[in-house]
Amino acid sequence: MADTNDTGFGAGAESLKGFFDMQGEAMRELFANALGGQFAPDQLKGMMPQGLDVGELGEWASASAQLQQLWLDFAAYQATQAAEKATKGATALDPAQWLTISQGMLGQMPKGLFEAQAKLTQDSLQLWQGVAQSFLSGAATGAASEAPDPASLPKNDRRFADPVWREHPAFLLLHQTYLMLAEYFRSSVNGMKGLDPAARQSLEFAVGALAEAMSPDNFLLTNPVVMKRTVETRGGNLVRGMQHLINDLKRGQLTHTDPDAFRLGENLAATPGKVVHETPLYQLIQYAPATETVLEVPLVIFPPWINRFYILDLTPKKSFIKWAVDQGISVFVVSWKSADESMADVVWDDYIRAQVEAIDHVRARLDVPAVHTIGYCVAGTTLAATLAILARRGEEDKVKSATFFTAQVDFEKSGDLKHFIDEGQLQMIGQLSPQGYLDGRYLAATFNALRGKDLIWNYVVNNYLLGEDYPAFDLLHWNGDVTNLPSKWHNDYLRDLYRDNKLVAPDALEADGTPIDLTRVSTPTFVQAGREDHIAPAESVWRITRHFTGPMEFLLAGSGHIAGVVNPPSANKYQYWLGDSKAPSLAAFVEGAEEHPGSWWPHWLEWLHTQSDVRAPVTGKRAPGGKGDAVIEDAPGRYVKTR
């Protein structure tokens, strides 16, 4: 049986060092032959600067000087910032702290993982050297050697799709060896004995993250595409990339999109409306109606406070809020405040009270007995608790229906985020919150790590190494617009829900003095899950069907946590599945489900109409900011702009 306590990041690092040493030796031999006169293929010559004149040498020298000056300027900036923070007694956001979390995760890997069957690894390396040997022999005899077709290679990966990865044997060997070993390490985890399922999942995640980080396309001298670009631009790509890197280091966050492309209230979060209510925790926005009559029952949307609410109000073509308004719904949205020192004592009870208060405020404002509700992600989890509390208090009739966007209540199958929630990780996260709140940049780094290949290393290559400009992408702009979290709430949420799964145990938790029992919830419910969701896996979301007792409609949407929700009908993308919401499992639901093309929003609207189809004229406070209606400010309000 494997001893999972006999662990150490140092041992894993030494084993990886051995792997790189072996690979490096093979690479040095190939490059030595290629550059030492025995073999000089045209492909490699084409990457190297030949016969530079004085002007070209000047360009290289200028690029070098710019790189040096950029780094010196950044070093001076860092020194100034550190002095200012030390004077104020504040804790600087140190990227090394995030690395500490990552290393703590990697440190749980058994020492024997990379040491086991070392001979097999060495033999495999020799085998892969033989794969590229045909190039060497062809060049030595003067015969032309063509890059192999990708389909003929043992391993394929889109990171190495550029033909230059196959045109030279050294880079062919390098990326094929990497892909082979990455697969070998993953299969080694699957073959390890004596690991419980949770430990195996954590180990699989750690090995996958490490494999993504050590990919040869992430480094200048092992990426032929970057080498070629560097020669073509006389180092200009490296200057631009260094500027991108320094900008990101200053802000403590990886940039995914053009930071100047969007403005809140102008081309994002621009649906007309008014802030009609405000507390220290949230602002309540009511949107201006777009139809002469509206559904009598208004809709209150609770977005997650771990992100900005405008994920549901991106550009007009993608805005769920605008679409709902255009369908004749009176829409209210809660805009949560990003945490600061004043919110150090905020806990889950406060968010539950806020949901109840927002529901009551809308009921009173429009003089209606009930509202429709939507809870997205963590706000959906909280909405489930709110409904249970209202039911226990005999006030369940305040909510006509509840819709859940990718929200979990049962965390047994909650996915990759559980890898960050052992006791050691929780203690380290606590150390990152000395002022009572967790900086949102750490949470962004966590979510990026769940899809490191797409959300971290892709940008390292494109923007740091290739020096490419950032695209203008509304979704990525929102993704980088982080919010801070109250540390007490965050730690309790991770421990009580993710780790201990107490929400599904009747009366194991209480909030605002009321025990929580989800089986008391009989409110008509619509549940949406994303088939490819890696944050709230569909199987985990499905489990709400085991705990609520009222009528329920379950819908499985194509794509993931964001695109599976934000899929407007006009886009004509993806699909969704409808089936038996009383099926015994998600697998049984999928087996009998019927696929439908496009957006699921119209189907949800049909379901909403079945709950109540009564309409009301747009009079009085149905149109916010009218005569006699005192409002606070225009949408999207101040809170969404607070950093």
XYZ file of C-alpha atoms in Angstrom:
643
model
C 0.000 0.000 0.000
C 1.283 3.436 -0.914
C 2.199 5.649 2.007
C 0.555 8.941 1.142
C 2.159 10.565 4.176
C 5.663 9.947 2.832
C 5.552 12.944 0.569
C 7.750 15.814 -0.463
C 7.889 18.402 -3.171
C 11.665 18.200 -3.069
C 11.688 14.558 -4.104
C 9.295 15.242 -6.966
C 11.449 18.142 -8.066
C 14.594 15.994 -8.030
C 12.875 13.359 -10.144
C 11.725 15.998 -12.604
C 15.251 17.398 -12.660
C 16.457 13.948 -13.647
C 13.906 13.820 -16.436
C 15.004 17.198 -17.766
C 18.674 16.199 -17.482
C 18.072 13.109 -19.603
C 15.983 15.013 -22.102
C 18.464 17.876 -22.145
C 21.381 15.567 -22.867
C 19.559 14.095 -25.838
C 18.711 17.582 -27.058
C 22.295 18.777 -26.670
C 23.539 15.891 -28.780
C 21.032 16.637 -31.505
C 21.734 20.373 -31.501
C 25.468 19.764 -31.400
C 25.230 17.617 -34.487
C 22.915 20.104 -36.126
C 25.086 23.140 -35.476
C 28.544 21.607 -35.382
C 29.040 21.011 -39.078
C 27.953 17.374 -39.349
C 24.436 18.387 -40.090
C 22.966 21.823 -40.831
C 19.402 21.485 -42.144
C 17.828 24.378 -43.960
C 14.936 24.419 -41.488
C 17.183 25.338 -38.566
C 19.269 27.768 -40.628
C 16.091 29.588 -41.514
C 15.507 30.354 -37.843
C 18.953 31.792 -37.238
C 19.977 35.368 -38.139
C 22.420 35.186 -41.045
C 24.797 37.909 -42.272
C 23.498 40.739 -40.114
C 24.454 44.224 -41.280
C 25.193 47.135 -38.969
C 21.595 48.352 -39.031
C 20.212 44.947 -38.071
C 22.758 44.600 -35.288
C 21.562 47.973 -34.055
C 17.988 46.680 -33.913
C 19.065 43.702 -31.820
C 21.077 45.956 -29.532
C 18.116 48.313 -29.166
C 15.795 45.434 -28.254
C 18.306 44.199 -25.690
C 18.627 47.662 -24.162
C 14.843 48.055 -23.997
C 14.477 44.699 -22.248
C 17.099 45.669 -19.708
C 15.561 49.085 -19.075
C 12.065 47.636 -18.691
C 13.289 45.254 -16.031
C 15.281 47.934 -14.225
C 12.231 50.206 -14.198
C 10.120 47.372 -12.810
C 12.680 46.632 -10.095
C 12.601 50.301 -9.057
C 8.784 50.220 -9.071
C 8.757 47.109 -6.874
C 11.154 48.691 -4.399
C 8.977 51.820 -4.162
C 5.796 49.795 -3.712
C 7.378 47.610 -1.039
C 8.554 50.668 0.880
C 5.101 52.254 0.726
C 3.363 49.085 1.900
C 5.887 48.604 4.685
C 5.292 52.184 5.836
C 1.538 51.632 5.871
C 1.869 48.241 7.512
C -0.032 46.601 4.661
C 0.619 43.159 3.251
C 1.778 43.238 -0.365
C 0.200 40.902 -2.850
C 3.101 38.573 -3.433
C 2.832 36.146 -6.373
C 5.082 33.841 -4.362
C 2.180 33.298 -1.964
C 0.160 31.764 -4.767
C 3.163 29.600 -5.596
C 3.162 28.486 -1.964
C -0.375 27.186 -2.400
C 0.602 25.402 -5.617
C 3.705 23.884 -4.077
C 1.700 22.750 -1.084
C -0.582 20.893 -3.460
C 2.318 19.387 -5.386
C 4.021 18.506 -2.122
C 1.330 15.920 -1.496
C 2.588 13.778 -4.373
C 4.180 10.501 -3.239
C 7.921 10.477 -3.686
C 7.882 7.246 -5.592
C 5.689 8.523 -8.392
C 8.475 9.871 -10.583
C 11.110 7.447 -9.364
C 9.151 4.294 -10.085
C 10.166 2.379 -13.175
C 12.958 4.815 -14.037
C 14.433 2.285 -16.424
C 11.176 2.264 -18.409
C 11.395 6.036 -18.728
C 15.015 5.896 -19.922
C 14.227 3.154 -22.407
C 11.316 5.195 -23.685
C 13.558 8.213 -24.154
C 15.899 6.112 -26.264
C 12.950 4.906 -28.279
C 11.844 8.470 -28.990
C 15.352 9.420 -30.021
C 14.988 6.728 -32.639
C 11.769 8.330 -33.904
C 13.758 11.397 -34.982
C 16.842 9.494 -36.162
C 15.492 9.260 -39.681
C 15.900 13.018 -39.981
C 19.517 12.804 -38.920
C 20.399 9.990 -41.264
C 18.651 11.660 -44.169
C 20.519 14.916 -43.651
C 23.875 13.159 -43.223
C 23.521 11.494 -46.618
C 22.288 14.663 -48.274
C 18.834 13.277 -48.860
C 15.909 15.593 -48.352
C 14.022 15.033 -45.141
C 10.465 16.245 -44.919
C 8.491 16.937 -41.784
C 6.186 14.015 -41.002
C 2.459 14.385 -41.297
C 0.868 15.071 -37.877
C -1.398 12.051 -38.268
C 1.648 9.807 -38.535
C 3.050 10.873 -35.168
C 2.392 8.769 -32.063
C 1.114 11.786 -30.106
C -0.734 14.936 -31.160
C -1.586 18.122 -29.278
C -2.822 21.484 -30.582
C -0.017 23.289 -28.716
C 2.382 21.765 -31.261
C 0.267 22.202 -34.388
C 2.657 24.643 -36.093
C 4.705 22.746 -38.733
C 7.958 24.117 -37.304
C 7.588 21.658 -34.402
C 7.962 18.833 -36.943
C 10.437 20.357 -39.393
C 13.480 19.794 -37.200
C 14.282 16.513 -35.417
C 15.281 18.213 -32.167
C 11.885 19.865 -31.745
C 10.075 16.787 -33.005
C 11.853 14.700 -30.402
C 11.314 17.304 -27.725
C 7.562 17.682 -28.033
C 6.881 13.996 -28.684
C 8.978 13.045 -25.645
C 7.114 15.572 -23.532
C 3.701 14.269 -24.628
C 4.767 10.690 -23.975
C 6.069 11.427 -20.487
C 3.077 13.558 -19.559
C 0.855 10.628 -20.459
C 3.154 8.252 -18.594
C 2.983 10.298 -15.388
C -0.796 10.442 -15.567
C -1.079 6.710 -16.160
C 1.293 6.097 -13.261
C -1.174 7.829 -10.963
C -4.008 5.675 -12.272
C -1.943 2.566 -11.582
C -0.927 3.453 -8.036
C -2.249 1.125 -5.344
C -3.664 2.049 -1.971
C -4.958 5.542 -2.756
C -8.453 6.518 -1.712
C -10.523 8.184 -4.466
C -10.090 11.710 -3.090
C -6.297 11.362 -2.837
C -6.131 9.903 -6.341
C -8.167 12.792 -7.782
C -5.928 15.333 -6.049
C -2.837 13.579 -7.346
C -4.221 13.421 -10.878
C -4.931 17.149 -10.768
C -1.459 17.965 -9.391
C 0.324 15.849 -12.003
C -1.802 17.347 -14.783
C -1.010 20.889 -13.635
C 2.690 20.068 -13.427
C 2.658 18.492 -16.886
C 1.041 21.607 -18.349
C 3.619 23.847 -16.664
C 6.633 21.946 -17.996
C 5.476 21.892 -21.615
C 8.339 22.918 -23.948
C 6.145 25.467 -25.735
C 6.145 27.565 -22.538
C 9.843 28.453 -22.826
C 11.748 30.602 -25.284
C 14.641 28.254 -26.037
C 12.457 25.173 -26.473
C 9.743 26.766 -28.606
C 10.766 27.027 -32.280
C 7.748 29.216 -33.084
C 8.971 31.814 -30.585
C 12.572 31.499 -31.813
C 11.414 32.134 -35.365
C 9.325 35.152 -34.315
C 12.260 36.544 -32.327
C 14.509 36.432 -35.390
C 11.833 37.941 -37.642
C 11.169 40.876 -35.285
C 14.813 41.369 -34.181
C 13.683 40.736 -30.609
C 10.734 43.122 -30.812
C 8.347 40.385 -29.668
C 10.390 39.939 -26.486
C 10.259 43.667 -25.753
C 6.475 43.712 -26.144
C 6.184 40.503 -24.150
C 8.336 41.913 -21.358
C 6.085 44.957 -21.163
C 3.042 42.676 -20.929
C 4.735 40.632 -18.217
C 5.757 43.676 -16.174
C 2.259 45.134 -16.413
C 0.837 41.859 -15.113
C 3.387 41.660 -12.323
C 2.459 45.183 -11.239
C -1.249 44.373 -11.088
C -0.627 40.906 -9.646
C -2.841 39.221 -12.212
C -2.633 37.580 -15.613
C -4.193 39.678 -18.392
C -6.446 37.903 -20.888
C -7.902 40.749 -22.918
C -7.350 44.359 -23.965
C -7.872 46.317 -20.710
C -8.985 49.451 -22.562
C -11.602 47.872 -24.822
C -14.574 47.998 -22.466
C -16.261 50.524 -20.159
C -18.969 49.616 -17.667
C -22.186 51.405 -18.443
C -21.076 52.055 -22.023
C -20.393 48.794 -23.871
C -20.697 46.391 -20.917
C -23.413 46.352 -18.223
C -25.226 48.950 -20.314
C -28.853 47.814 -20.028
C -30.808 50.884 -18.816
C -31.911 50.812 -15.192
C -31.690 52.416 -11.757
C -30.247 51.491 -8.392
C -33.375 51.491 -6.227
C -31.993 50.157 -2.941
C -28.614 49.953 -1.246
C -27.045 48.347 1.827
C -23.400 47.982 2.901
C -23.445 44.534 1.245
C -25.274 45.067 -2.053
C -27.069 47.400 -4.434
C -30.408 46.418 -5.955
C -30.840 47.374 -9.616
C -34.217 47.571 -11.354
C -34.119 47.623 -15.149
C -36.279 49.872 -17.296
C -39.112 47.975 -19.014
C -39.026 47.562 -22.796
C -42.643 46.461 -23.288
C -46.031 48.059 -22.585
C -47.025 45.246 -20.239
C -44.923 42.902 -18.131
C -45.371 39.694 -16.190
C -47.011 40.538 -12.891
C -44.505 38.449 -10.931
C -41.105 40.190 -11.054
C -37.763 38.404 -11.327
C -34.954 38.864 -8.777
C -31.533 37.617 -9.933
C -28.803 36.769 -7.432
C -25.439 36.542 -9.225
C -22.416 35.084 -7.438
C -20.425 37.532 -5.305
C -17.200 35.834 -6.328
C -17.638 37.619 -9.684
C -19.257 40.777 -11.047
C -22.975 40.612 -11.823
C -22.538 41.733 -15.436
C -21.710 38.224 -16.598
C -25.475 38.354 -17.214
C -25.243 41.792 -18.861
C -22.310 41.654 -21.266
C -22.630 43.276 -24.676
C -26.294 43.787 -25.701
C -26.299 40.743 -27.975
C -25.128 38.483 -25.138
C -27.033 40.035 -22.227
C -29.429 37.697 -20.439
C -30.756 40.695 -18.495
C -31.595 42.677 -21.644
C -33.133 39.605 -23.253
C -35.322 38.979 -20.198
C -36.419 42.626 -20.139
C -37.271 42.421 -23.844
C -39.468 39.383 -23.109
C -41.630 41.513 -20.805
C -40.185 40.629 -17.398
C -39.637 43.126 -14.567
C -36.000 42.354 -13.803
C -34.132 43.157 -10.596
C -30.471 42.220 -10.055
C -28.359 42.280 -6.909
C -24.907 43.847 -7.373
C -22.687 42.665 -4.506
C -20.002 44.843 -2.997
C -16.398 43.660 -3.344
C -15.146 42.955 0.180
C -12.868 45.318 2.085
C -11.779 45.694 5.731
C -15.278 46.828 6.714
C -16.636 43.379 5.753
C -14.209 41.332 7.859
C -17.059 39.905 9.978
C -19.436 39.115 7.105
C -20.527 35.462 7.121
C -23.013 33.308 5.197
C -25.886 34.449 7.395
C -25.399 37.976 6.046
C -25.773 36.853 2.431
C -28.887 34.808 3.277
C -30.407 37.792 5.103
C -29.549 39.947 2.076
C -31.443 37.601 -0.247
C -34.493 37.626 2.008
C -34.305 41.416 2.300
C -34.008 41.886 -1.487
C -37.032 39.624 -2.033
C -39.058 41.573 0.542
C -37.971 44.931 -0.882
C -39.121 44.008 -4.406
C -42.421 42.632 -3.084
C -43.072 45.859 -1.207
C -41.886 48.135 -4.020
C -44.196 46.603 -6.628
C -46.901 45.548 -4.159
C -46.841 41.894 -5.194
C -47.063 38.814 -2.950
C -44.227 36.844 -4.542
C -41.250 36.987 -6.888
C -39.441 34.659 -9.256
C -35.794 34.129 -8.314
C -32.574 33.064 -10.042
C -29.438 31.991 -8.175
C -26.183 31.583 -10.090
C -23.321 29.430 -8.753
C -22.580 30.236 -5.082
C -25.589 32.568 -4.967
C -27.680 29.595 -6.101
C -26.304 27.496 -3.260
C -27.261 30.349 -0.941
C -30.705 30.650 -2.536
C -31.312 26.982 -1.694
C -30.539 27.728 1.960
C -32.745 30.852 1.810
C -35.668 28.818 0.466
C -35.196 26.236 3.224
C -35.213 28.964 5.877
C -38.320 30.602 4.407
C -40.027 27.199 4.390
C -39.102 26.579 8.020
C -40.544 30.009 8.912
C -43.746 29.402 6.944
C -42.864 32.115 4.399
C -42.179 29.976 1.326
C -45.009 31.713 -0.583
C -42.785 34.799 -0.960
C -41.014 32.959 -3.801
C -43.151 31.890 -6.760
C -40.341 29.926 -8.441
C -36.616 29.358 -8.148
C -34.163 28.896 -11.028
C -30.640 27.648 -10.450
C -27.785 28.332 -12.860
C -24.940 25.806 -12.345
C -25.492 25.770 -8.575
C -24.465 23.003 -6.203
C -26.042 22.019 -2.897
C -24.494 18.549 -2.572
C -20.698 18.801 -2.772
C -19.722 15.131 -2.734
C -18.958 15.262 -6.485
C -17.957 18.924 -6.658
C -15.006 18.566 -9.019
C -11.499 19.981 -9.230
C -12.002 22.799 -6.726
C -11.907 20.184 -3.968
C -8.169 19.845 -4.649
C -7.687 23.234 -2.988
C -9.671 22.394 0.125
C -7.647 20.133 2.405
C -6.786 21.498 5.840
C -3.297 22.593 4.802
C -4.634 24.576 1.861
C -7.318 26.176 4.033
C -4.721 27.300 6.547
C -2.581 28.821 3.803
C -5.586 30.614 2.320
C -6.297 32.003 5.788
C -2.794 33.431 5.920
C -3.537 35.354 2.719
C -6.372 37.261 4.421
C -4.755 39.291 7.231
C -7.139 42.221 6.733
C -10.315 40.178 6.844
C -10.815 39.627 3.122
C -9.285 37.448 0.413
C -7.897 39.356 -2.542
C -9.864 38.350 -5.634
C -6.669 37.837 -7.605
C -5.953 34.665 -5.639
C -9.359 33.268 -6.470
C -8.820 34.171 -10.131
C -5.521 32.290 -10.037
C -7.315 29.274 -8.565
C -9.943 29.207 -11.298
C -7.274 29.740 -13.952
C -5.379 26.762 -12.555
C -8.406 24.548 -13.176
C -7.817 25.126 -16.901
C -4.147 26.002 -16.886
C -3.489 25.068 -20.500
C -6.156 27.473 -21.773
C -6.168 30.232 -19.149
C -2.508 30.439 -18.112
C 0.048 28.905 -20.458
C -1.724 29.886 -23.664
C -1.339 33.534 -22.632
C 2.240 33.072 -21.465
C 3.148 31.901 -24.958
C 1.048 34.333 -26.977
C 1.502 37.512 -24.946
C 4.831 37.113 -23.111
C 6.884 35.099 -25.618
C 5.319 35.985 -28.959
C 4.528 39.537 -27.827
C 1.066 39.539 -29.365
C -1.509 42.187 -28.476
C -4.473 41.240 -26.328
C -7.840 40.675 -28.032
C -10.979 42.621 -27.151
C -13.167 39.919 -25.592
C -16.024 40.856 -23.265
C -16.159 37.512 -21.461
C -12.440 37.546 -20.683
C -12.705 41.174 -19.535
C -15.369 40.100 -17.028
C -13.264 37.091 -16.012
C -10.383 39.398 -15.069
C -12.588 41.908 -13.212
C -12.095 40.207 -9.864
C -13.889 40.718 -6.550
C -12.585 40.317 -3.011
C -14.275 37.892 -0.624
C -14.926 38.153 3.123
C -12.439 35.690 4.579
C -14.732 34.398 7.358
C -17.460 33.559 4.856
C -14.954 32.054 2.431
C -13.348 29.736 4.987
C -16.701 28.623 6.434
C -18.060 27.978 2.938
C -15.101 25.823 1.959
C -15.084 23.873 5.223
C -18.799 23.415 5.865
C -19.994 22.898 2.304
C -17.133 21.781 0.053
C -15.210 19.726 2.576
C -17.851 18.534 5.056
C -20.942 18.673 2.794
C -23.189 19.785 5.658
C -25.809 21.564 3.579
C -27.494 18.296 2.592
C -27.623 17.004 6.161
C -30.936 18.257 7.603
C -30.410 20.826 10.358
C -26.614 20.356 10.349
C -26.311 24.070 9.564
C -28.305 27.089 10.596
C -28.361 30.691 9.472
C -29.948 33.747 11.012
C -31.101 31.569 13.904
C -32.993 29.092 11.693
C -31.935 25.478 10.968
C -31.535 24.556 7.279
C -33.301 21.488 5.895
C -33.392 21.348 2.083
C -36.074 18.643 2.103
C -38.550 21.306 3.239
C -38.194 23.180 -0.075
C -41.276 22.619 -2.219
C -40.947 25.738 -4.414
C -41.276 25.015 -8.167
C -37.694 24.769 -9.379
C -35.817 24.961 -12.681
C -32.246 23.613 -12.607
C -29.685 24.263 -15.367
C -26.348 22.439 -15.477
C -23.463 22.631 -17.955
C -22.409 19.372 -19.534
C -18.736 20.432 -19.653
C -18.735 22.472 -16.431
C -15.454 21.989 -14.527
C -16.404 24.309 -11.641
C -19.869 22.939 -10.830
C -19.911 19.534 -12.561
C -23.251 18.457 -13.972
C -23.318 15.359 -11.783
C -22.932 17.559 -8.710
C -25.625 20.022 -9.821
C -27.978 17.125 -10.586
C -28.000 16.094 -6.940
C -30.324 18.931 -6.015
C -33.040 16.653 -7.408
C -32.436 14.319 -4.442
C -33.083 16.978 -1.813
C -35.875 19.339 -2.939
C -39.394 17.939 -2.739
C -41.355 20.265 -5.043
C -41.936 20.133 -8.821
C -38.644 20.322 -10.703
C -37.417 20.738 -14.266
C -33.799 19.726 -14.941
C -32.037 20.913 -18.107
C -28.563 19.970 -19.274
C -26.930 22.654 -21.419
C -24.027 22.270 -23.786
C -20.677 23.838 -22.820
C -19.519 24.880 -19.358
C -19.932 27.122 -16.330
C -20.150 30.387 -18.278
C -20.858 29.664 -21.946
C -23.449 27.081 -20.928
C -25.396 29.864 -19.193
C -24.613 32.847 -21.423
C -25.923 31.411 -24.685
C -28.361 33.853 -26.317
C -30.776 32.593 -28.979
C -29.263 34.919 -31.595
C -25.908 33.127 -31.326
C -27.423 29.856 -32.566
C -24.757 27.904 -30.661
C -24.532 24.752 -28.574
C -27.543 22.681 -27.561
C -29.463 21.447 -24.544
C -31.073 18.232 -23.381
C -34.481 17.640 -21.817
C -35.511 14.411 -20.188
C -36.945 12.776 -17.103
C -36.154 15.096 -14.179
C -37.158 12.258 -11.817
C -34.570 9.859 -13.257
C -32.529 7.992 -10.616
C -29.212 9.439 -11.851
C -27.736 11.925 -14.285
C -26.587 9.039 -16.456
C -30.162 7.774 -16.656
C -31.378 11.282 -17.478
C -28.832 11.613 -20.298
C -29.654 8.169 -21.667
C -33.301 9.080 -22.120
C -32.884 12.793 -22.888
C -33.740 14.487 -26.160
C -31.238 16.934 -27.663
C -32.392 20.362 -28.843
C -30.252 22.778 -30.877
C -29.369 26.312 -29.792
C -30.145 28.330 -26.687
C -32.154 26.997 -23.751
C -33.352 30.493 -22.752
C -36.672 30.283 -24.686
C -37.470 26.957 -23.029
C -36.854 28.498 -19.600
C -39.164 31.390 -20.533
C -41.907 28.920 -21.461
C -41.445 27.220 -18.102
C -41.619 30.590 -16.306
C -44.921 31.376 -18.037
C -46.374 28.104 -16.764
C -45.769 29.314 -13.194
C -47.782 32.519 -13.739
C -48.832 34.157 -16.991
C -50.690 37.150 -15.551
C -49.538 40.480 -16.965
C -49.526 43.986 -15.526
C -49.316 47.453 -17.100
C -46.068 49.406 -16.823
C -47.211 52.037 -14.362
C -45.833 53.547 -11.175
C -42.649 51.955 -9.911
C -42.679 49.330 -12.658
C -40.640 51.983 -14.510
C -37.865 52.988 -12.095
C -37.021 56.670 -11.669
C -40.416 57.993 -12.656
C -42.297 60.799 -10.965
C -42.163 60.435 -7.198
C -39.777 57.463 -7.312
C -36.581 58.325 -5.437
C -33.705 56.268 -6.865
C -30.032 56.280 -5.929
C -28.197 56.323 -9.267
C -28.151 54.926 -12.783
C -27.290 51.308 -13.473
C -24.859 49.640 -13.226
C -24.197 51.535 -9.990
C -21.076 52.167 -7.916
C -20.531 48.783 -6.299
C -19.722 46.972 -9.538
C -16.960 49.514 -10.186
C -15.385 49.208 -6.718
C -12.074 47.383 -6.790
